[in-house]
CSV table of C-alpha atoms and ligand atoms in Angstrom, one decimal:
chain,number,residue,atom,x,y,z
A,1380,MET,CA,97.8,111.5,128.0
A,1381,GLY,CA,101.0,111.6,125.9
A,1382,ALA,CA,101.5,109.6,122.9
A,1383,THR,CA,101.4,106.0,122.9
A,1384,LEU,CA,103.2,103.1,121.4
A,1385,GLU,CA,101.6,99.8,121.3
A,1386,ILE,CA,102.9,96.4,120.4
A,1387,ARG,CA,100.0,94.2,119.2
A,1388,ASN,CA,100.3,90.7,118.8
A,1389,LEU,CA,103.7,90.9,117.4
A,1390,HIS,CA,105.3,87.5,115.6
A,1391,ALA,CA,108.7,87.8,113.9
A,1392,ARG,CA,111.4,85.7,112.8
A,1393,VAL,CA,114.7,86.0,111.3
A,1394,ALA,CA,114.1,86.9,107.6
A,1395,GLY,CA,114.2,83.9,105.5
A,1396,GLU,CA,114.2,81.3,108.3
A,1397,GLU,CA,111.2,79.4,109.8
A,1398,ARG,CA,111.5,79.6,113.5
A,1399,MET,CA,109.6,81.8,115.1
A,1400,ILE,CA,111.3,84.2,118.0
A,1401,LEU,CA,108.5,86.4,118.9
A,1402,ARG,CA,105.4,84.7,119.5
A,1403,GLY,CA,102.4,87.1,120.3
A,1404,VAL,CA,103.9,89.8,122.0
A,1405,ASN,CA,101.4,92.4,123.4
A,1406,LEU,CA,102.8,95.9,125.3
A,1407,THR,CA,101.7,99.3,125.5
A,1408,ILE,CA,104.1,102.4,126.6
A,1409,VAL,CA,102.8,105.9,127.3
A,1410,GLN,CA,105.0,108.8,126.7
A,1411,GLY,CA,106.5,109.7,130.2
A,1412,GLU,CA,106.6,105.8,131.7
A,1413,VAL,CA,109.4,103.9,132.0
A,1414,HIS,CA,109.0,100.2,131.3
A,1415,ALA,CA,111.8,97.5,132.0
A,1416,LEU,CA,111.9,94.4,129.6
A,1417,MET,CA,113.8,91.7,131.3
A,1418,GLY,CA,114.2,87.7,130.5
A,1419,PRO,CA,116.6,85.1,130.0
A,1420,ASN,CA,119.2,85.1,127.5
A,1421,GLY,CA,117.7,84.0,124.1
A,1422,SER,CA,113.9,84.8,125.0
A,1423,GLY,CA,113.7,87.7,122.1
A,1424,LYS,CA,114.3,90.7,123.9
A,1425,SER,CA,116.9,92.2,121.2
A,1426,THR,CA,114.8,90.7,118.7
A,1427,LEU,CA,112.1,92.9,119.9
A,1428,ALA,CA,114.1,96.0,119.9
A,1429,ASN,CA,115.2,95.3,116.4
A,1430,VAL,CA,111.5,94.8,115.0
A,1431,LEU,CA,110.6,97.9,116.8
A,1432,ALA,CA,113.5,100.1,114.9
A,1433,GLY,CA,112.6,98.3,111.5
A,1434,ASN,CA,115.5,96.4,110.7
A,1435,PRO,CA,115.2,94.6,108.0
A,1436,ALA,CA,117.0,91.3,109.1
A,1437,TYR,CA,113.8,90.3,110.4
A,1438,GLU,CA,110.4,89.4,109.3
A,1439,VAL,CA,106.7,90.5,110.9
A,1440,THR,CA,104.5,87.5,110.3
A,1441,GLU,CA,101.5,89.0,112.4
A,1442,GLY,CA,100.4,91.5,114.7
A,1443,ASP,CA,101.3,95.5,114.1
A,1444,ILE,CA,103.2,98.2,116.0
A,1445,LEU,CA,101.2,101.4,116.1
A,1446,LEU,CA,102.6,104.7,117.3
A,1447,ASP,CA,99.9,107.1,118.5
A,1448,GLY,CA,97.2,104.9,116.9
A,1449,GLU,CA,99.0,104.6,113.4
A,1450,SER,CA,100.9,101.8,112.3
A,1451,ILE,CA,104.4,102.1,111.5
A,1452,MET,CA,105.0,98.5,110.3
A,1453,GLU,CA,105.5,99.8,106.7
A,1454,LEU,CA,108.0,102.6,107.7
A,1455,GLU,CA,111.7,102.5,107.0
A,1456,PRO,CA,114.0,102.9,110.0
A,1457,ASP,CA,114.7,106.7,109.0
A,1458,GLU,CA,110.9,107.5,109.0
A,1459,ARG,CA,110.3,105.7,112.5
A,1460,SER,CA,112.9,107.9,113.8
A,1461,ARG,CA,111.4,111.0,112.4
A,1462,LEU,CA,108.3,109.7,114.0
A,1463,GLY,CA,110.0,109.8,117.3
A,1464,MET,CA,111.3,106.4,117.7
A,1465,PHE,CA,114.9,106.3,119.0
A,1466,LEU,CA,117.1,103.0,119.4
A,1467,ALA,CA,120.2,103.0,121.3
A,1468,PHE,CA,122.7,101.0,119.5
A,1469,GLN,CA,124.0,98.3,121.3
A,1470,TYR,CA,127.3,97.9,119.1
A,1471,PRO,CA,128.0,101.9,117.7
A,1472,VAL,CA,130.2,102.1,115.1
A,1473,ALA,CA,133.1,104.6,115.0
A,1474,ILE,CA,133.2,107.0,112.1
A,1475,PRO,CA,137.1,108.4,112.2
A,1476,GLY,CA,137.2,111.9,110.4
A,1477,ILE,CA,133.5,112.4,112.0
A,1478,THR,CA,132.9,114.6,115.2
A,1479,LEU,CA,130.0,113.8,117.1
A,1480,ALA,CA,129.1,117.5,116.3
A,1481,ASN,CA,128.9,117.2,112.9
A,1482,PHE,CA,126.9,113.7,113.0
A,1483,LEU,CA,124.4,115.5,115.3
A,1484,ARG,CA,124.2,118.3,112.7
A,1485,ALA,CA,123.6,115.7,109.9
A,1486,ALA,CA,121.1,114.2,111.6
A,1487,ILE,CA,119.0,117.2,112.8
A,1488,ASN,CA,119.2,118.6,109.0
A,1489,SER,CA,118.1,115.4,107.5
A,1490,ARG,CA,115.0,115.7,109.6
A,1491,MET,CA,114.3,119.2,109.0
A,1492,LYS,CA,114.7,118.5,104.9
A,1493,ALA,CA,112.5,115.7,105.5
A,1494,VAL,CA,109.9,117.8,107.0
A,1495,ASP,CA,110.5,120.3,104.3
A,1496,PRO,CA,112.9,119.9,101.3
A,1497,GLU,CA,113.2,123.5,101.0
A,1498,SER,CA,115.0,123.6,104.5
A,1499,LYS,CA,118.5,124.9,104.9
A,1500,GLY,CA,118.8,123.3,107.9
A,1501,ILE,CA,120.2,124.5,111.2
A,1502,SER,CA,122.6,127.7,111.3
A,1503,ILE,CA,125.8,126.9,112.8
A,1504,PRO,CA,125.3,129.1,115.8
A,1505,GLU,CA,121.9,127.7,116.8
A,1506,PHE,CA,123.4,124.3,116.4
A,1507,ARG,CA,125.9,125.2,118.9
A,1508,ARG,CA,123.4,127.1,121.5
A,1509,LEU,CA,121.5,123.4,121.2
A,1510,MET,CA,124.0,121.4,121.6
A,1511,ARG,CA,125.5,123.3,124.7
A,1512,ALA,CA,122.3,123.2,126.3
A,1513,LYS,CA,121.8,119.4,126.1
A,1514,MET,CA,125.5,118.7,127.2
A,1515,ASP,CA,124.9,121.0,130.0
A,1516,GLY,CA,121.6,119.3,130.6
A,1517,LEU,CA,123.6,115.8,131.1
A,1518,SER,CA,126.6,117.4,132.5
A,1519,MET,CA,129.2,116.6,129.9
A,1520,ASP,CA,132.1,118.4,128.9
A,1521,HIS,CA,131.8,120.6,126.1
A,1522,SER,CA,134.8,119.3,124.3
A,1523,PHE,CA,133.3,116.2,123.8
A,1524,ALA,CA,131.3,117.3,120.9
A,1525,GLY,CA,134.5,117.7,119.0
A,1526,ARG,CA,135.9,114.1,119.1
A,1527,TYR,CA,135.3,111.9,116.3
A,1528,LEU,CA,132.3,109.5,116.4
A,1529,ASN,CA,133.1,106.7,118.7
A,1530,ASP,CA,136.7,106.5,117.5
A,1531,GLY,CA,138.8,104.9,120.2
A,1532,PHE,CA,135.8,105.8,122.7
A,1533,SER,CA,135.7,104.0,125.9
A,1534,GLY,CA,132.3,102.0,126.9
A,1535,GLY,CA,131.1,104.8,129.3
A,1536,GLU,CA,132.0,107.6,126.1
A,1537,LYS,CA,130.0,105.4,123.8
A,1538,LYS,CA,127.0,105.6,126.3
A,1539,ARG,CA,127.5,109.3,126.7
A,1540,ALA,CA,127.3,109.9,123.0
A,1541,GLU,CA,124.4,107.8,122.8
A,1542,ILE,CA,122.5,109.5,125.1
A,1543,LEU,CA,123.4,112.8,123.7
A,1544,GLN,CA,122.1,111.8,120.3
A,1545,MET,CA,119.1,110.8,122.4
A,1546,ALA,CA,118.9,114.5,123.9
A,1547,VAL,CA,118.9,116.4,120.8
A,1548,LEU,CA,116.7,114.2,118.5
A,1549,GLU,CA,113.9,114.3,121.5
A,1550,PRO,CA,112.4,111.2,120.9
A,1551,LYS,CA,109.1,110.1,122.1
A,1552,PHE,CA,110.0,106.7,122.9
A,1553,SER,CA,113.4,105.4,123.4
A,1554,ILE,CA,114.1,101.5,123.4
A,1555,LEU,CA,117.0,100.8,125.2
A,1556,ASP,CA,118.8,97.6,124.8
A,1557,GLU,CA,121.4,96.9,127.4
A,1558,THR,CA,123.6,94.0,126.8
A,1559,ASP,CA,124.0,91.8,129.6
A,1560,SER,CA,128.0,92.0,129.0
A,1561,GLY,CA,129.9,95.0,129.1
A,1562,LEU,CA,128.3,97.4,131.0
A,1563,ASP,CA,130.1,98.6,133.6
A,1564,ILE,CA,128.9,100.3,136.7
A,1565,ASP,CA,130.1,104.0,135.0
A,1566,ALA,CA,128.2,102.9,131.8
A,1567,LEU,CA,125.2,102.3,133.9
A,1568,ARG,CA,125.3,105.4,135.9
A,1569,ILE,CA,125.6,107.4,132.8
A,1570,VAL,CA,122.7,106.0,130.7
A,1571,SER,CA,120.5,106.1,134.1
A,1572,GLU,CA,121.3,109.9,134.7
A,1573,GLY,CA,120.9,110.0,130.8
A,1574,VAL,CA,117.6,109.0,130.6
A,1575,ASN,CA,116.5,110.4,134.1
A,1576,ALA,CA,117.5,113.6,132.9
A,1577,LEU,CA,115.2,113.1,129.6
A,1578,MET,CA,112.3,111.9,131.3
A,1579,SER,CA,111.0,115.5,132.0
A,1580,THR,CA,111.0,115.7,128.4
A,1581,ASN,CA,108.1,113.5,128.4
A,1582,LEU,CA,110.2,110.6,127.4
A,1583,GLY,CA,108.6,107.0,127.0
A,1584,VAL,CA,111.5,104.4,127.7
A,1585,LEU,CA,111.5,100.6,127.0
A,1586,VAL,CA,115.0,99.8,128.9
A,1587,ILE,CA,116.0,96.1,128.2
A,1588,THR,CA,117.8,94.1,130.5
A,1589,HIS,CA,118.9,91.0,131.7
A,1590,TYR,CA,120.1,91.8,134.9
A,1591,GLN,CA,118.3,94.2,137.9
A,1592,ARG,CA,121.0,96.2,138.8
A,1593,LEU,CA,120.4,99.0,135.9
A,1594,LEU,CA,117.0,99.3,137.8
A,1595,ASN,CA,118.8,100.5,141.0
A,1596,TYR,CA,119.3,103.6,138.7
A,1597,ILE,CA,116.6,103.7,136.3
A,1598,ARG,CA,113.4,103.1,138.5
A,1599,PRO,CA,110.7,101.6,135.8
A,1600,GLN,CA,106.9,102.0,136.8
A,1601,HIS,CA,106.2,98.9,134.9
A,1602,VAL,CA,108.6,95.5,134.6
A,1603,HIS,CA,107.6,92.8,131.7
A,1604,ILE,CA,109.3,89.4,131.6
A,1605,MET,CA,110.1,87.9,128.1
A,1606,PHE,CA,110.2,84.2,127.8
A,1607,GLU,CA,110.1,82.5,124.6
A,1608,GLY,CA,109.4,85.3,122.7
A,1609,GLN,CA,106.0,86.2,124.7
A,1610,ILE,CA,105.8,88.8,127.5
A,1611,VAL,CA,104.6,86.2,130.2
A,1612,GLU,CA,104.7,88.3,133.3
A,1613,SER,CA,103.9,92.0,133.9
A,1614,GLY,CA,104.2,94.1,137.3
A,1615,GLY,CA,105.8,96.6,139.1
A,1616,PRO,CA,109.4,97.2,140.4
A,1617,GLU,CA,108.7,94.4,142.7
A,1618,LEU,CA,108.8,91.8,139.7
A,1619,ALA,CA,112.6,93.1,139.1
A,1620,LEU,CA,113.2,92.2,142.8
A,1621,LYS,CA,111.6,88.8,142.5
A,1622,LEU,CA,114.0,88.0,139.8
A,1623,GLU,CA,117.3,89.3,141.8
A,1624,GLU,CA,116.2,87.0,144.2
A,1625,SER,CA,114.9,84.3,142.7
A,1626,GLY,CA,116.5,84.2,139.5
A,1627,TYR,CA,114.5,82.8,135.9
A,1628,ASP,CA,113.9,79.4,137.2
A,1629,TRP,CA,110.7,79.9,138.3
A,1630,VAL,CA,109.5,81.6,135.4
A,1631,ARG,CA,111.1,78.6,133.3
A,1632,ALA,CA,108.8,76.2,135.3
A,1633,LYS,CA,105.7,78.6,135.3
A,1634,HIS,CA,105.8,79.1,131.5
A,1635,ALA,CA,108.3,76.5,129.4
A,1636,THR,CA,106.0,74.8,126.4
A,1637,PRO,CA,105.9,71.1,127.2
A,1638,ILE,CA,107.7,69.5,124.5
A,1639,ALA,CA,105.6,67.3,122.3
A,1640,GLU,CA,106.4,63.4,122.6
B,1705,ADP,P1,117.6,87.9,123.9
B,1705,ADP,O1,118.0,89.3,123.6
B,1705,ADP,O2,116.6,87.9,124.8
B,1705,ADP,O3,119.0,87.1,124.3
B,1705,ADP,P2,117.7,87.4,121.2
B,1705,ADP,O4,116.5,88.4,120.5
B,1705,ADP,O5,118.9,88.1,120.8
B,1705,ADP,O6,117.5,87.3,122.6
B,1705,ADP,O7,117.5,86.0,120.4
B,1705,ADP,C1,116.3,85.4,120.8
B,1705,ADP,C2,116.3,83.8,119.5
B,1705,ADP,O8,116.6,84.3,118.3
B,1705,ADP,C3,117.9,83.0,120.0
B,1705,ADP,O9,117.4,82.0,119.8
B,1705,ADP,C4,118.8,84.0,118.6
B,1705,ADP,O10,119.5,83.2,118.6
B,1705,ADP,C5,117.5,83.9,117.5
B,1705,ADP,N1,118.4,85.4,117.0
B,1705,ADP,C6,118.1,86.4,117.0
B,1705,ADP,N2,118.6,87.3,116.2
B,1705,ADP,C7,119.2,86.3,115.4
B,1705,ADP,C8,119.7,86.4,113.9
B,1705,ADP,N3,119.5,87.7,113.4
B,1705,ADP,N4,120.0,85.3,113.4
B,1705,ADP,C9,120.1,84.5,113.7
B,1705,ADP,N5,119.3,84.1,115.1
B,1705,ADP,C10,118.8,85.1,115.4
B,1706,MG,MG1,119.6,90.7,123.8
């Protein structure tokens, strides 16, 4: 069996606020599996992605996140990343003056230095070979690496840059939070082709989406529905089809917390 990412009874809220957003999330992902997390707006999907990444804006009050049986709860985002977690940014920042290649090389070097402080990092020829191989694997034009990071990138190009990062960093687990808006069919295709191409590296994926259409491209074995901060339904791909046909009303009817009188 591959590595596991285990979310146990996770409770979280915005730091400094009282209201709980995640109210006991349980989910285990094994490397090589694709899980889809769906659910109505406001149910806590993006909060879960942020908490997994270690975003300090959120506070965990109970529960644990384990990577291969070890808690990563106390680790900083970059430490989590070095252990093999990858979170795709929903709104990637533009960095004019830094090419995508420079950015990726810096990312690789910082990882190598974290493992061995004496490391001189990846050599330029070696890095070039790696980039080319990864870009070929994703059918990307080599010129793409020479562009300034996200500067004037179209939605689809940002997605491409994100997928290339993922290919270069070779995470064990990727969390892709695809917002409901802004992903056109092209971008959906890029993301899903990228993810599918990387599945051969034994990637574990949690793809978060409000809509079923992404799942026409990325085919999850497991589908979960989040509602009011908990995973209330889990099943196979048929669960996503049910949502496509019937929407979320039945989920609300079945799981809504009764309002106290
Ligand atoms: P989803 O991604 O499922 O639409 P979110 O996790 O974005 O849901 O949001 C869940 C709830 O938590 C919403 O009520 C949202 O307003 C609130 N929330 C999430 N993040 C923040 C934040 N940084 N500050 C204030 N409220 C937040
Ligand atoms: Mg969201």
